[in-house]
mmCIF file of C-alpha atoms in Angstrom:
data_model
loop_
_atom_site.group_PDB
_atom_site.id
_atom_site.type_symbol
_atom_site.label_atom_id
_atom_site.label_comp_id
_atom_site.label_asym_id
_atom_site.label_seq_id
_atom_site.Cartn_x
_atom_site.Cartn_y
_atom_site.Cartn_z
ATOM 1 C CA PHE A 1 -8.714 -25.349 18.047
ATOM 2 C CA LYS A 2 -11.198 -22.782 19.329
ATOM 3 C CA GLU A 3 -11.632 -24.608 22.660
ATOM 4 C CA ASN A 4 -7.987 -25.531 23.291
ATOM 5 C CA ARG A 5 -5.972 -22.700 21.724
ATOM 6 C CA LYS A 6 -5.540 -20.787 24.995
ATOM 7 C CA ASP A 7 -3.664 -23.747 26.468
ATOM 8 C CA ASP A 8 -0.792 -23.175 24.021
ATOM 9 C CA ILE A 9 0.944 -20.443 22.058
ATOM 10 C CA TRP A 10 0.015 -20.605 18.385
ATOM 11 C CA LEU A 11 1.585 -19.104 15.279
ATOM 12 C CA VAL A 12 -1.144 -19.285 12.633
ATOM 13 C CA ASP A 13 -1.209 -18.478 8.935
ATOM 14 C CA PHE A 14 -4.741 -17.527 7.861
ATOM 15 C CA TYR A 15 -4.869 -18.138 4.106
ATOM 16 C CA ALA A 16 -7.214 -18.476 1.126
ATOM 17 C CA PRO A 17 -6.749 -21.352 -1.366
ATOM 18 C CA TRP A 18 -7.018 -19.015 -4.375
ATOM 19 C CA CYS A 19 -4.541 -16.409 -3.018
ATOM 20 C CA GLY A 20 -1.268 -16.177 -4.972
ATOM 21 C CA HIS A 21 0.637 -14.619 -2.046
ATOM 22 C CA CYS A 22 -0.546 -17.468 0.183
ATOM 23 C CA LYS A 23 0.816 -20.039 -2.253
ATOM 24 C CA LYS A 24 4.123 -18.185 -2.334
ATOM 25 C CA LEU A 25 4.286 -18.215 1.478
ATOM 26 C CA GLU A 26 3.525 -21.953 1.774
ATOM 27 C CA PRO A 27 7.094 -23.324 1.369
ATOM 28 C CA VAL A 28 8.423 -20.610 3.716
ATOM 29 C CA TRP A 29 5.730 -21.514 6.251
ATOM 30 C CA ASN A 30 6.733 -25.182 6.128
ATOM 31 C CA GLU A 31 10.334 -24.139 6.883
ATOM 32 C CA VAL A 32 9.105 -22.040 9.824
ATOM 33 C CA GLY A 33 7.307 -25.059 11.279
ATOM 34 C CA ILE A 34 10.389 -27.274 10.923
ATOM 35 C CA GLU A 35 12.657 -24.592 12.455
ATOM 36 C CA MET A 36 10.394 -23.961 15.462
ATOM 37 C CA LYS A 37 10.100 -27.689 16.156
ATOM 38 C CA SER A 38 13.829 -28.354 15.839
ATOM 39 C CA MET A 39 14.737 -25.574 18.281
ATOM 40 C CA GLY A 40 12.288 -26.870 20.884
ATOM 41 C CA SER A 41 10.094 -23.798 20.834
ATOM 42 C CA PRO A 42 6.825 -23.937 22.794
ATOM 43 C CA VAL A 43 5.120 -22.207 19.858
ATOM 44 C CA LYS A 44 2.871 -24.426 17.760
ATOM 45 C CA VAL A 45 2.767 -23.603 14.059
ATOM 46 C CA GLY A 46 -0.402 -24.089 12.030
ATOM 47 C CA LYS A 47 -2.422 -22.728 9.142
ATOM 48 C CA MET A 48 -6.137 -22.265 8.630
ATOM 49 C CA ASP A 49 -8.295 -21.817 5.522
ATOM 50 C CA ALA A 50 -9.994 -18.548 6.422
ATOM 51 C CA THR A 51 -12.603 -19.022 3.684
ATOM 52 C CA SER A 52 -13.795 -22.310 5.209
ATOM 53 C CA PHE A 53 -13.640 -21.099 8.819
ATOM 54 C CA SER A 54 -14.766 -17.519 8.287
ATOM 55 C CA SER A 55 -16.204 -17.166 11.801
ATOM 56 C CA ILE A 56 -12.816 -17.791 13.429
ATOM 57 C CA ALA A 57 -11.073 -15.548 10.897
ATOM 58 C CA SER A 58 -13.584 -12.804 11.661
ATOM 59 C CA GLU A 59 -13.052 -13.294 15.402
ATOM 60 C CA PHE A 60 -9.336 -12.540 14.982
ATOM 61 C CA GLY A 61 -9.922 -9.620 12.619
ATOM 62 C CA VAL A 62 -8.526 -11.248 9.475
ATOM 63 C CA ARG A 63 -9.185 -8.886 6.547
ATOM 64 C CA GLY A 64 -6.561 -9.935 4.008
ATOM 65 C CA TYR A 65 -4.565 -12.979 2.953
ATOM 66 C CA PRO A 66 -2.189 -14.221 4.093
ATOM 67 C CA THR A 67 -2.469 -12.925 7.671
ATOM 68 C CA ILE A 68 0.048 -14.176 10.245
ATOM 69 C CA LYS A 69 -0.891 -13.952 13.919
ATOM 70 C CA LEU A 70 0.663 -15.170 17.135
ATOM 71 C CA LEU A 71 -2.048 -16.152 19.616
ATOM 72 C CA LYS A 72 -0.981 -15.965 23.237
ATOM 73 C CA GLY A 73 -3.762 -16.359 25.806
ATOM 74 C CA ASP A 74 -6.413 -13.752 25.079
ATOM 75 C CA LEU A 75 -4.018 -11.685 22.940
ATOM 76 C CA ALA A 76 -3.454 -11.857 19.192
ATOM 77 C CA TYR A 77 -0.326 -10.225 17.746
ATOM 78 C CA ASN A 78 -0.147 -9.325 14.051
ATOM 79 C CA TYR A 79 3.038 -9.984 12.087
ATOM 80 C CA ARG A 80 3.818 -7.155 9.653
ATOM 81 C CA GLY A 81 7.416 -7.868 8.648
ATOM 82 C CA PRO A 82 9.062 -9.480 5.619
ATOM 83 C CA ARG A 83 7.763 -12.967 4.807
ATOM 84 C CA THR A 84 11.040 -14.779 5.275
ATOM 85 C CA LYS A 85 11.743 -17.741 7.529
ATOM 86 C CA ASP A 86 14.263 -15.939 9.757
ATOM 87 C CA ASP A 87 12.083 -12.862 10.261
ATOM 88 C CA ILE A 88 8.973 -14.891 11.103
ATOM 89 C CA VAL A 89 10.860 -17.174 13.517
ATOM 90 C CA GLU A 90 12.446 -14.175 15.234
ATOM 91 C CA PHE A 91 9.016 -12.558 15.616
ATOM 92 C CA ALA A 92 7.536 -15.734 17.120
ATOM 93 C CA ASN A 93 10.368 -16.151 19.640
ATOM 94 C CA ARG A 94 10.211 -12.487 20.659
ATOM 95 C CA VAL A 95 6.453 -12.335 21.213
ATOM 96 C CA ALA A 96 6.146 -15.792 22.758
ATOM 97 C CA GLY A 97 8.835 -15.056 25.372
ATOM 98 C CA PRO A 98 8.706 -12.810 28.454
ATOM 99 C CA LEU A 99 7.380 -9.311 27.886
ATOM 100 C CA ILE A 100 10.297 -7.748 29.812
ATOM 101 C CA ARG A 101 13.556 -9.728 29.756
ATOM 102 C CA PRO A 102 15.880 -9.140 32.751
ATOM 103 C CA LEU A 103 19.631 -8.576 32.239
ATOM 104 C CA PRO A 104 21.269 -9.896 35.424
ATOM 105 C CA SER A 105 24.926 -9.139 34.579
ATOM 106 C CA GLN A 106 27.166 -6.880 32.546
ATOM 107 C CA HIS A 107 28.296 -9.872 30.506
ATOM 108 C CA MET A 108 24.672 -10.634 29.582
ATOM 109 C CA PHE A 109 24.116 -6.977 28.685
ATOM 110 C CA GLU A 110 27.110 -7.013 26.315
ATOM 111 C CA HIS A 111 25.924 -10.262 24.746
ATOM 112 C CA VAL A 112 22.417 -8.894 24.108
ATOM 113 C CA GLN A 113 23.755 -5.580 22.817
ATOM 114 C CA LYS A 114 25.792 -7.390 20.155
ATOM 115 C CA ARG A 115 22.679 -9.198 18.945
ATOM 116 C CA HIS A 116 20.358 -6.182 18.778
ATOM 117 C CA ARG A 117 20.963 -3.010 16.827
ATOM 118 C CA VAL A 118 18.318 -1.204 18.908
ATOM 119 C CA LEU A 119 17.993 -2.039 22.595
ATOM 120 C CA PHE A 120 15.428 -0.607 25.055
ATOM 121 C CA VAL A 121 16.262 -0.974 28.757
ATOM 122 C CA TYR A 122 14.335 0.050 31.861
ATOM 123 C CA VAL A 123 16.686 0.926 34.738
ATOM 124 C CA GLY A 124 15.429 1.129 38.329
ATOM 125 C CA GLY A 125 12.910 -0.420 40.690
ATOM 126 C CA GLU A 126 9.127 -0.370 40.889
ATOM 127 C CA SER A 127 7.603 2.912 39.753
ATOM 128 C CA PRO A 128 4.800 4.409 37.637
ATOM 129 C CA LEU A 129 7.355 4.666 34.814
ATOM 130 C CA LYS A 130 7.902 0.902 34.952
ATOM 131 C CA GLU A 131 4.152 0.281 34.785
ATOM 132 C CA LYS A 132 3.974 2.512 31.725
ATOM 133 C CA TYR A 133 7.001 0.707 30.242
ATOM 134 C CA ILE A 134 5.262 -2.674 30.653
ATOM 135 C CA GLU A 135 2.102 -1.303 29.071
ATOM 136 C CA VAL A 136 4.015 0.005 26.046
ATOM 137 C CA ALA A 137 5.956 -3.269 25.756
ATOM 138 C CA SER A 138 2.715 -5.263 25.520
ATOM 139 C CA GLU A 139 1.765 -3.107 22.536
ATOM 140 C CA LEU A 140 5.102 -2.808 20.725
ATOM 141 C CA ILE A 141 6.629 -6.241 21.421
ATOM 142 C CA VAL A 142 5.731 -7.085 17.810
ATOM 143 C CA TYR A 143 8.467 -4.677 16.704
ATOM 144 C CA THR A 144 11.294 -4.832 19.239
ATOM 145 C CA TYR A 145 12.619 -6.381 22.464
ATOM 146 C CA PHE A 146 12.259 -4.844 25.918
ATOM 147 C CA PHE A 147 14.756 -5.396 28.758
ATOM 148 C CA SER A 148 15.288 -4.328 32.351
ATOM 149 C CA ALA A 149 18.505 -3.988 34.352
ATOM 150 C CA SER A 150 20.026 -2.395 37.412
ATOM 151 C CA GLU A 151 22.344 0.598 37.028
ATOM 152 C CA ASP A 152 25.511 -1.364 37.817
ATOM 153 C CA VAL A 153 24.859 -3.686 34.842
ATOM 154 C CA LEU A 154 25.149 -0.842 32.329
ATOM 155 C CA PRO A 155 28.496 0.060 30.697
ATOM 156 C CA GLU A 156 30.676 2.577 32.557
ATOM 157 C CA TYR A 157 30.228 5.267 29.885
ATOM 158 C CA VAL A 158 26.470 5.469 30.594
ATOM 159 C CA THR A 159 25.449 8.376 32.830
ATOM 160 C CA LEU A 160 21.827 8.666 33.920
ATOM 161 C CA PRO A 161 20.502 12.000 35.269
ATOM 162 C CA GLU A 162 18.023 10.200 37.554
ATOM 163 C CA LEU A 163 16.365 6.875 38.284
ATOM 164 C CA PRO A 164 14.156 5.250 37.192
ATOM 165 C CA ALA A 165 14.947 5.758 33.512
ATOM 166 C CA VAL A 166 14.285 4.285 30.098
ATOM 167 C CA VAL A 167 17.320 4.143 27.805
ATOM 168 C CA VAL A 168 17.704 3.181 24.160
ATOM 169 C CA PHE A 169 21.091 1.931 22.907
ATOM 170 C CA LYS A 170 21.707 2.348 19.174
ATOM 171 C CA ASP A 171 24.034 3.890 16.585
ATOM 172 C CA GLY A 172 27.025 3.314 18.891
ATOM 173 C CA THR A 173 25.634 5.510 21.669
ATOM 174 C CA TYR A 174 22.585 5.844 23.945
ATOM 175 C CA PHE A 175 19.677 8.225 24.522
ATOM 176 C CA VAL A 176 17.634 8.711 27.688
ATOM 177 C CA TYR A 177 13.872 9.241 27.609
ATOM 178 C CA ASP A 178 12.801 12.664 28.878
ATOM 179 C CA GLU A 179 9.064 12.972 29.458
ATOM 180 C CA TYR A 180 9.083 16.778 29.134
ATOM 181 C CA GLU A 181 11.037 16.877 25.871
ATOM 182 C CA ASP A 182 10.002 13.588 24.279
ATOM 183 C CA GLY A 183 6.323 13.445 25.230
ATOM 184 C CA ASP A 184 4.470 10.160 25.559
ATOM 185 C CA LEU A 185 6.661 7.074 26.220
ATOM 186 C CA SER A 186 4.855 4.993 23.612
ATOM 187 C CA SER A 187 5.408 7.635 20.912
ATOM 188 C CA TRP A 188 9.060 8.012 21.881
ATOM 189 C CA ILE A 189 9.746 4.253 21.717
ATOM 190 C CA ASN A 190 7.884 4.028 18.399
ATOM 191 C CA ARG A 191 10.112 6.791 16.968
ATOM 192 C CA GLU A 192 13.341 5.418 18.408
ATOM 193 C CA ARG A 193 12.885 1.739 17.464
ATOM 194 C CA PHE A 194 14.769 2.328 14.210
ATOM 195 C CA GLN A 195 18.430 3.069 13.729
ATOM 196 C CA GLY A 196 19.295 6.601 12.693
ATOM 197 C CA TYR A 197 20.256 5.388 9.214
ATOM 198 C CA LEU A 198 18.543 2.479 7.431
ATOM 199 C CA ASN A 199 18.613 0.437 4.268
ATOM 200 C CA VAL A 200 15.011 1.251 3.312
ATOM 201 C CA ASP A 201 12.721 -1.183 1.472
ATOM 202 C CA GLY A 202 8.969 -1.410 1.030
ATOM 203 C CA PHE A 203 8.316 -3.082 4.400
ATOM 204 C CA THR A 204 10.538 -0.645 6.287
ATOM 205 C CA LEU A 205 8.916 2.351 4.602
ATOM 206 C CA TYR A 206 5.483 1.009 5.556
ATOM 207 C CA GLU A 207 6.524 0.691 9.216
ATOM 208 C CA LEU A 208 8.139 4.134 9.205
ATOM 209 C CA GLY A 209 4.704 5.534 8.415
ATOM 210 C CA ASP A 210 3.687 4.767 12.029
ATOM 211 C CA THR A 211 6.415 7.024 13.411
ATOM 212 C CA GLY A 212 5.036 10.209 11.836
ATOM 213 C CA LYS A 213 8.509 11.120 10.574
ATOM 214 C CA LEU A 214 9.533 12.372 7.150
ATOM 215 C CA VAL A 215 11.881 9.926 5.423
ATOM 216 C CA ALA A 216 14.951 11.339 3.655
ATOM 217 C CA ILE A 217 16.249 8.746 1.183
ATOM 218 C CA ALA A 218 19.219 8.575 -1.141
ATOM 219 C CA VAL A 219 17.925 6.563 -4.112
ATOM 220 C CA ILE A 220 20.967 4.809 -5.539
ATOM 221 C CA ASP A 221 22.168 1.612 -7.179
ATOM 222 C CA ASP A 222 24.042 -0.466 -4.601
ATOM 223 C CA LYS A 223 25.922 -2.256 -7.373
ATOM 224 C CA ASN A 224 27.137 1.024 -8.819
ATOM 225 C CA SER A 225 30.330 2.127 -7.081
ATOM 226 C CA SER A 226 30.647 5.434 -8.942
ATOM 227 C CA VAL A 227 31.506 8.616 -7.036
ATOM 228 C CA GLU A 228 28.024 10.152 -7.363
ATOM 229 C CA HIS A 229 26.192 7.138 -5.887
ATOM 230 C CA THR A 230 28.648 6.831 -3.011
ATOM 231 C CA ARG A 231 28.655 10.586 -2.353
ATOM 232 C CA LEU A 232 24.882 10.927 -1.905
ATOM 233 C CA LYS A 233 24.771 7.914 0.416
ATOM 234 C CA THR A 234 27.601 9.377 2.487
ATOM 235 C CA ILE A 235 25.891 12.775 2.717
ATOM 236 C CA ILE A 236 22.710 11.209 4.125
ATOM 237 C CA GLN A 237 24.743 9.148 6.623
ATOM 238 C CA GLU A 238 26.648 12.217 7.832
ATOM 239 C CA VAL A 239 23.458 14.246 8.317
ATOM 240 C CA ALA A 240 21.854 11.375 10.247
ATOM 241 C CA ARG A 241 24.899 11.117 12.523
ATOM 242 C CA ASP A 242 26.036 14.713 12.967
ATOM 243 C CA TYR A 243 22.650 16.457 13.058
ATOM 244 C CA ARG A 244 20.683 13.960 15.115
ATOM 245 C CA ASP A 245 19.836 16.491 17.832
ATOM 246 C CA HIS A 246 18.381 18.842 15.218
ATOM 247 C CA PHE A 247 16.397 16.434 13.044
ATOM 248 C CA HIS A 248 15.784 13.059 14.730
ATOM 249 C CA ARG A 249 12.300 14.001 16.002
ATOM 250 C CA ASP A 250 11.100 14.885 12.497
ATOM 251 C CA PHE A 251 13.280 12.873 10.102
ATOM 252 C CA GLN A 252 14.381 9.324 9.417
ATOM 253 C CA PHE A 253 17.377 8.815 7.113
ATOM 254 C CA GLY A 254 18.403 5.996 4.822
ATOM 255 C CA HIS A 255 19.042 4.805 1.294
ATOM 256 C CA MET A 256 17.067 2.672 -1.161
ATOM 257 C CA ASP A 257 18.537 0.341 -3.759
ATOM 258 C CA GLY A 258 17.006 1.050 -7.172
ATOM 259 C CA ASN A 259 14.153 3.340 -8.181
ATOM 260 C CA ASP A 260 11.407 0.824 -9.128
ATOM 261 C CA TYR A 261 9.566 1.025 -5.818
ATOM 262 C CA ILE A 262 10.002 4.766 -5.423
ATOM 263 C CA ASN A 263 8.769 5.347 -9.003
ATOM 264 C CA SER A 264 5.562 3.418 -8.299
ATOM 265 C CA LEU A 265 5.119 5.380 -5.086
ATOM 266 C CA LEU A 266 5.608 8.805 -6.683
ATOM 267 C CA MET A 267 4.045 7.877 -10.067
ATOM 268 C CA ASP A 268 7.112 9.400 -11.679
ATOM 269 C CA ASP A 269 10.414 8.258 -13.177
ATOM 270 C CA LEU A 270 13.248 9.425 -10.944
ATOM 271 C CA THR A 271 16.727 9.374 -12.419
ATOM 272 C CA ILE A 272 19.197 7.827 -9.989
ATOM 273 C CA PRO A 273 21.188 8.712 -8.049
ATOM 274 C CA THR A 274 18.927 11.288 -6.412
ATOM 275 C CA ILE A 275 17.528 12.375 -3.056
ATOM 276 C CA VAL A 276 13.846 12.429 -2.150
ATOM 277 C CA VAL A 277 12.027 13.201 1.113
ATOM 278 C CA LEU A 278 8.742 11.333 1.670
ATOM 279 C CA ASN A 279 5.836 12.225 3.909
ATOM 280 C CA THR A 280 4.187 8.809 4.322
ATOM 281 C CA SER A 281 1.209 10.234 6.240
ATOM 282 C CA ASN A 282 -0.223 12.201 3.275
ATOM 283 C CA GLN A 283 1.795 10.813 0.306
ATOM 284 C CA GLN A 284 3.559 14.105 -0.337
ATOM 285 C CA TYR A 285 7.194 14.224 -1.382
ATOM 286 C CA PHE A 286 9.943 16.795 -1.798
ATOM 287 C CA LEU A 287 12.703 16.934 -4.404
ATOM 288 C CA PRO A 288 15.692 19.279 -4.079
ATOM 289 C CA ASP A 289 15.474 22.292 -6.392
ATOM 290 C CA ARG A 290 19.238 22.233 -6.941
ATOM 291 C CA HIS A 291 22.050 19.712 -6.955
ATOM 292 C CA ILE A 292 23.060 18.422 -3.505
ATOM 293 C CA GLU A 293 26.827 18.847 -3.437
ATOM 294 C CA ASN A 294 27.601 18.408 0.266
ATOM 295 C CA THR A 295 26.200 18.042 3.780
ATOM 296 C CA GLU A 296 25.445 21.770 4.045
ATOM 297 C CA ASP A 297 23.236 21.623 0.952
ATOM 298 C CA MET A 298 21.309 18.697 2.438
ATOM 299 C CA VAL A 299 20.863 20.494 5.783
ATOM 300 C CA GLN A 300 19.561 23.557 3.926
ATOM 301 C CA PHE A 301 17.120 21.393 1.966
ATOM 302 C CA ILE A 302 15.790 19.840 5.204
ATOM 303 C CA ASN A 303 15.433 23.263 6.843
ATOM 304 C CA ASN A 304 13.481 24.489 3.805
ATOM 305 C CA ILE A 305 11.059 21.573 4.274
ATOM 306 C CA LEU A 306 10.669 22.330 7.977
ATOM 307 C CA ASP A 307 9.976 26.038 7.457
ATOM 308 C CA GLY A 308 7.585 25.396 4.544
ATOM 309 C CA THR A 309 9.577 27.062 1.763
ATOM 310 C CA ALA A 310 10.251 23.785 -0.098
ATOM 311 C CA GLU A 311 7.581 22.884 -2.656
ATOM 312 C CA ALA A 312 5.566 19.768 -1.776
ATOM 313 C CA GLN A 313 4.491 17.494 -4.617
ATOM 314 C CA GLY A 314 1.993 14.645 -4.711
ATOM 315 C CA GLY A 315 -0.454 14.360 -1.838
ATOM 316 C CA ASP A 316 -3.766 12.591 -1.322
ATOM 317 C CA GLY A 317 -6.120 15.084 -3.020
ATOM 318 C CA LEU A 318 -8.835 14.155 -5.509
ATOM 319 C CA LEU A 319 -6.700 14.755 -8.611
ATOM 320 C CA GLN A 320 -3.875 12.671 -7.158
ATOM 321 C CA ARG A 321 -6.294 9.838 -6.394
ATOM 322 C CA ILE A 322 -7.584 9.872 -9.949
ATOM 323 C CA LYS A 323 -4.005 9.923 -11.198
ATOM 324 C CA ARG A 324 -3.224 6.979 -8.912
ATOM 325 C CA ILE A 325 -6.139 4.941 -10.315
ATOM 326 C CA ILE A 326 -5.018 5.601 -13.893
ATOM 327 C CA TYR A 327 -1.381 4.854 -13.038
ATOM 328 C CA ASP A 328 -2.239 1.588 -11.248
ATOM 329 C CA ALA A 329 -4.457 0.465 -14.129
ATOM 330 C CA LYS A 330 -1.733 1.245 -16.662
ATOM 331 C CA SER A 331 0.901 -0.518 -14.545
ATOM 332 C CA THR A 332 -1.318 -3.600 -14.209
ATOM 333 C CA VAL A 333 -1.862 -3.839 -17.957
ATOM 334 C CA VAL A 334 1.848 -3.394 -18.700
ATOM 335 C CA SER A 335 2.899 -5.955 -16.067
ATOM 336 C CA VAL A 336 0.411 -8.525 -17.412
ATOM 337 C CA PHE A 337 1.688 -8.131 -20.966
ATOM 338 C CA LYS A 338 5.315 -8.279 -19.821
ATOM 339 C CA SER A 339 4.864 -11.412 -17.723
ATOM 340 C CA SER A 340 2.533 -13.252 -20.125
ATOM 341 C CA PRO A 341 1.796 -11.701 -23.529
ATOM 342 C CA LEU A 342 -0.646 -14.467 -24.508
ATOM 343 C CA LEU A 343 -2.615 -14.074 -21.296
ATOM 344 C CA GLY A 344 -2.646 -10.299 -21.788
ATOM 345 C CA CYS A 345 -3.972 -10.665 -25.328
ATOM 346 C CA PHE A 346 -6.697 -13.017 -24.088
ATOM 347 C CA LEU A 347 -7.726 -10.870 -21.097
ATOM 348 C CA PHE A 348 -7.822 -7.572 -22.944
ATOM 349 C CA GLY A 349 -8.194 -8.661 -26.584
ATOM 350 C CA LEU A 350 -11.288 -10.812 -26.080
ATOM 351 C CA PRO A 351 -13.467 -8.091 -24.482
ATOM 352 C CA LEU A 352 -12.289 -5.543 -27.068
ATOM 353 C CA GLY A 353 -13.119 -7.996 -29.853
ATOM 354 C CA VAL A 354 -16.617 -8.642 -28.503
ATOM 355 C CA ILE A 355 -17.250 -4.901 -28.123
ATOM 356 C CA SER A 356 -15.987 -4.277 -31.679
ATOM 357 C CA ILE A 357 -18.319 -6.947 -33.106
ATOM 358 C CA MET A 358 -21.268 -5.491 -31.195
ATOM 359 C CA CYS A 359 -20.501 -1.975 -32.453
ATOM 360 C CA TYR A 360 -20.115 -3.252 -36.017
ATOM 361 C CA GLY A 361 -23.427 -5.105 -35.764
ATOM 362 C CA ILE A 362 -25.250 -2.040 -34.476
ATOM 363 C CA CYS A 363 -23.801 0.214 -37.181
ATOM 364 C CA THR A 364 -24.555 -2.329 -39.911
ATOM 365 C CA ALA A 365 -28.132 -2.810 -38.696
ATOM 366 C CA ASP A 366 -28.771 0.945 -38.790
ATOM 367 C CA THR A 367 -27.368 1.223 -42.329
ATOM 368 C CA ASP A 368 -29.445 -1.694 -43.700
ATOM 369 C CA GLY A 369 -32.566 -0.290 -42.092
ATOM 370 C CA GLY A 370 -31.971 3.059 -43.779
ATOM 371 C CA VAL A 371 -31.506 1.378 -47.182
ATOM 372 C CA ASP A 372 -34.672 -0.689 -46.738
ATOM 373 C CA GLU A 373 -36.707 2.354 -45.809
ATOM 374 C CA HIS A 374 -35.317 4.229 -48.791
ATOM 375 C CA GLU A 375 -36.147 1.366 -51.188
ATOM 376 C CA ALA A 376 -39.639 1.047 -49.713
ATOM 377 C CA ALA A 377 -40.207 4.747 -50.279
ATOM 378 C CA LYS A 378 -39.014 4.451 -53.862
ATOM 379 C CA LYS A 379 -41.311 1.450 -54.438
ATOM 380 C CA GLU A 380 -44.285 3.343 -53.038
ATOM 381 C CA ASP A 381 -43.540 6.294 -55.321
ATOM 382 C CA GLY A 382 -43.296 3.900 -58.257
ATOM 383 C CA ASP A 383 -46.679 2.376 -57.435
ATOM 384 C CA ARG A 384 -48.189 5.792 -57.268
ATOM 385 C CA GLU A 385 -46.731 6.619 -60.682
ATOM 386 C CA LEU A 386 -48.244 3.419 -62.133
ATOM 387 C CA THR A 387 -51.708 4.180 -60.716
ATOM 388 C CA ASP A 388 -51.505 7.742 -61.953
ATOM 389 C CA GLU A 389 -50.815 6.742 -65.644
ATOM 390 C CA GLY A 390 -53.062 8.208 -68.383
ATOM 391 C CA SER A 391 -54.014 11.714 -69.412
ATOM 392 C CA GLU A 392 -56.000 14.121 -67.333
ATOM 393 C CA GLU A 393 -58.879 13.996 -69.848
ATOM 394 C CA GLU A 394 -59.152 10.206 -69.553
ATOM 395 C CA GLN A 395 -59.147 10.402 -65.785
ATOM 396 C CA GLU A 396 -61.855 13.112 -65.893
ATOM 397 C CA GLU A 397 -64.022 11.134 -68.277
ATOM 398 C CA GLU A 398 -63.672 8.046 -66.119
ATOM 399 C CA LYS A 399 -64.641 10.042 -63.077
ATOM 400 C CA ASN A 400 -67.689 11.608 -64.789
ATOM 401 C CA GLY A 401 -68.775 8.230 -66.051
ATOM 402 C CA LYS A 402 -68.680 6.826 -62.567
ATOM 403 C CA TYR A 403 -70.611 9.771 -61.200
ATOM 404 C CA THR A 404 -73.454 9.322 -63.748
ATOM 405 C CA GLU A 405 -73.920 5.758 -62.635
ATOM 406 C CA LEU A 406 -74.407 6.792 -59.006
ATOM 407 C CA SER A 407 -77.410 8.335 -57.336
ATOM 408 C CA ASP A 408 -77.354 11.789 -55.714
ATOM 409 C CA GLY A 409 -77.010 10.356 -52.167
ATOM 410 C CA GLU A 410 -74.234 8.053 -53.258
ATOM 411 C CA LEU A 411 -72.473 10.926 -54.988
ATOM 412 C CA LYS A 412 -72.623 12.949 -51.775
ATOM 413 C CA GLN A 413 -71.227 10.049 -49.736
ATOM 414 C CA LYS A 414 -68.505 9.528 -52.338
ATOM 415 C CA ASP A 415 -67.501 13.192 -52.089
ATOM 416 C CA ILE A 416 -67.253 12.883 -48.287
ATOM 417 C CA MET A 417 -65.077 9.755 -48.588
ATOM 418 C CA GLU A 418 -62.728 11.439 -51.033
ATOM 419 C CA LYS A 419 -62.399 14.457 -48.790
ATOM 420 C CA LYS A 420 -61.503 12.151 -45.932
ATOM 421 C CA LYS A 421 -58.894 10.486 -48.119
ATOM 422 C CA ASP A 422 -57.478 13.894 -49.033
#
């Protein structure tokens, strides 16, 4: 593989045999291989045990499992999307194909526009802007398609101030890149590669972190058709559409179904429906201080965030990190007990039981030792009492009798010995 891989385009799953996520991906990966083969794709699909071939995994920068990479010549492209068959196949076809796809006719443009919700097109001939466009495409092809076309291929409603130009088509309209207003082309494309309004999930929120935007989300229940749920979703949609020129550089808008993910992110229990604004760069979030009744209230809330008068919660400070560790530990314990009570009892009950027995043994040993010492002291006192029996006169007589039997030198030595004893 190492010697021949550059001769072909490879889509490789780097996995570990013990990894649960890898095992979950395995049936999906088999479907990807079948799909790519049936459609006649030039991409070869394979998988590699990264624990057995750690040198190759290290060469491609594999740090977690599973890691999906498309290897094309000297380049390796990471896949960061949802682990579904359709998403992985679409990624492989996009990256394996031409970096810039030409649109030769208006009919082809219309066909491609129907298939892609966000469409980037370079218009014009050779120029420094085109070179920059190709450079950005080589970096961001993992996220979106890049096309080129002549001006007469574009729809009649498109008006370009000058050529060459880079245009993005989305949300039923188009926007032209302006170097002076929009800054670096790469940053602009990275910000504009999402629709103005999204159905946000965990993967989308992770990718939105690269844009540097704040994310305004209506947290609702999609299955709940009550007025309140529908109203908040509509308010966010209207702000995204009607106030794009004011907020699109700083904000991304969308809605999220359910509050489980957002609760784990904020370490709090949000009552739905509600609105929250996330700063994914520093884990701060903003909650409205009053009920959002209409679009004007939402616009005011956003302006308060921009001018710094809205109170930021969360963050990535030391206290928040400690809180995150405690929260994650608590969540892990709860999830283990919910999914498998017996396993939870074994994992957490066994260590607690061993520790309890050890503590009991230590305490018991200390207590017995104290009793033994006390009894030994009592026994010694008793022995002393037995040796000290008899009257003082008898003891004196016995002592005098002993002294008379000894010589003067022996008496002196005896006195010294008794003093030493004393």
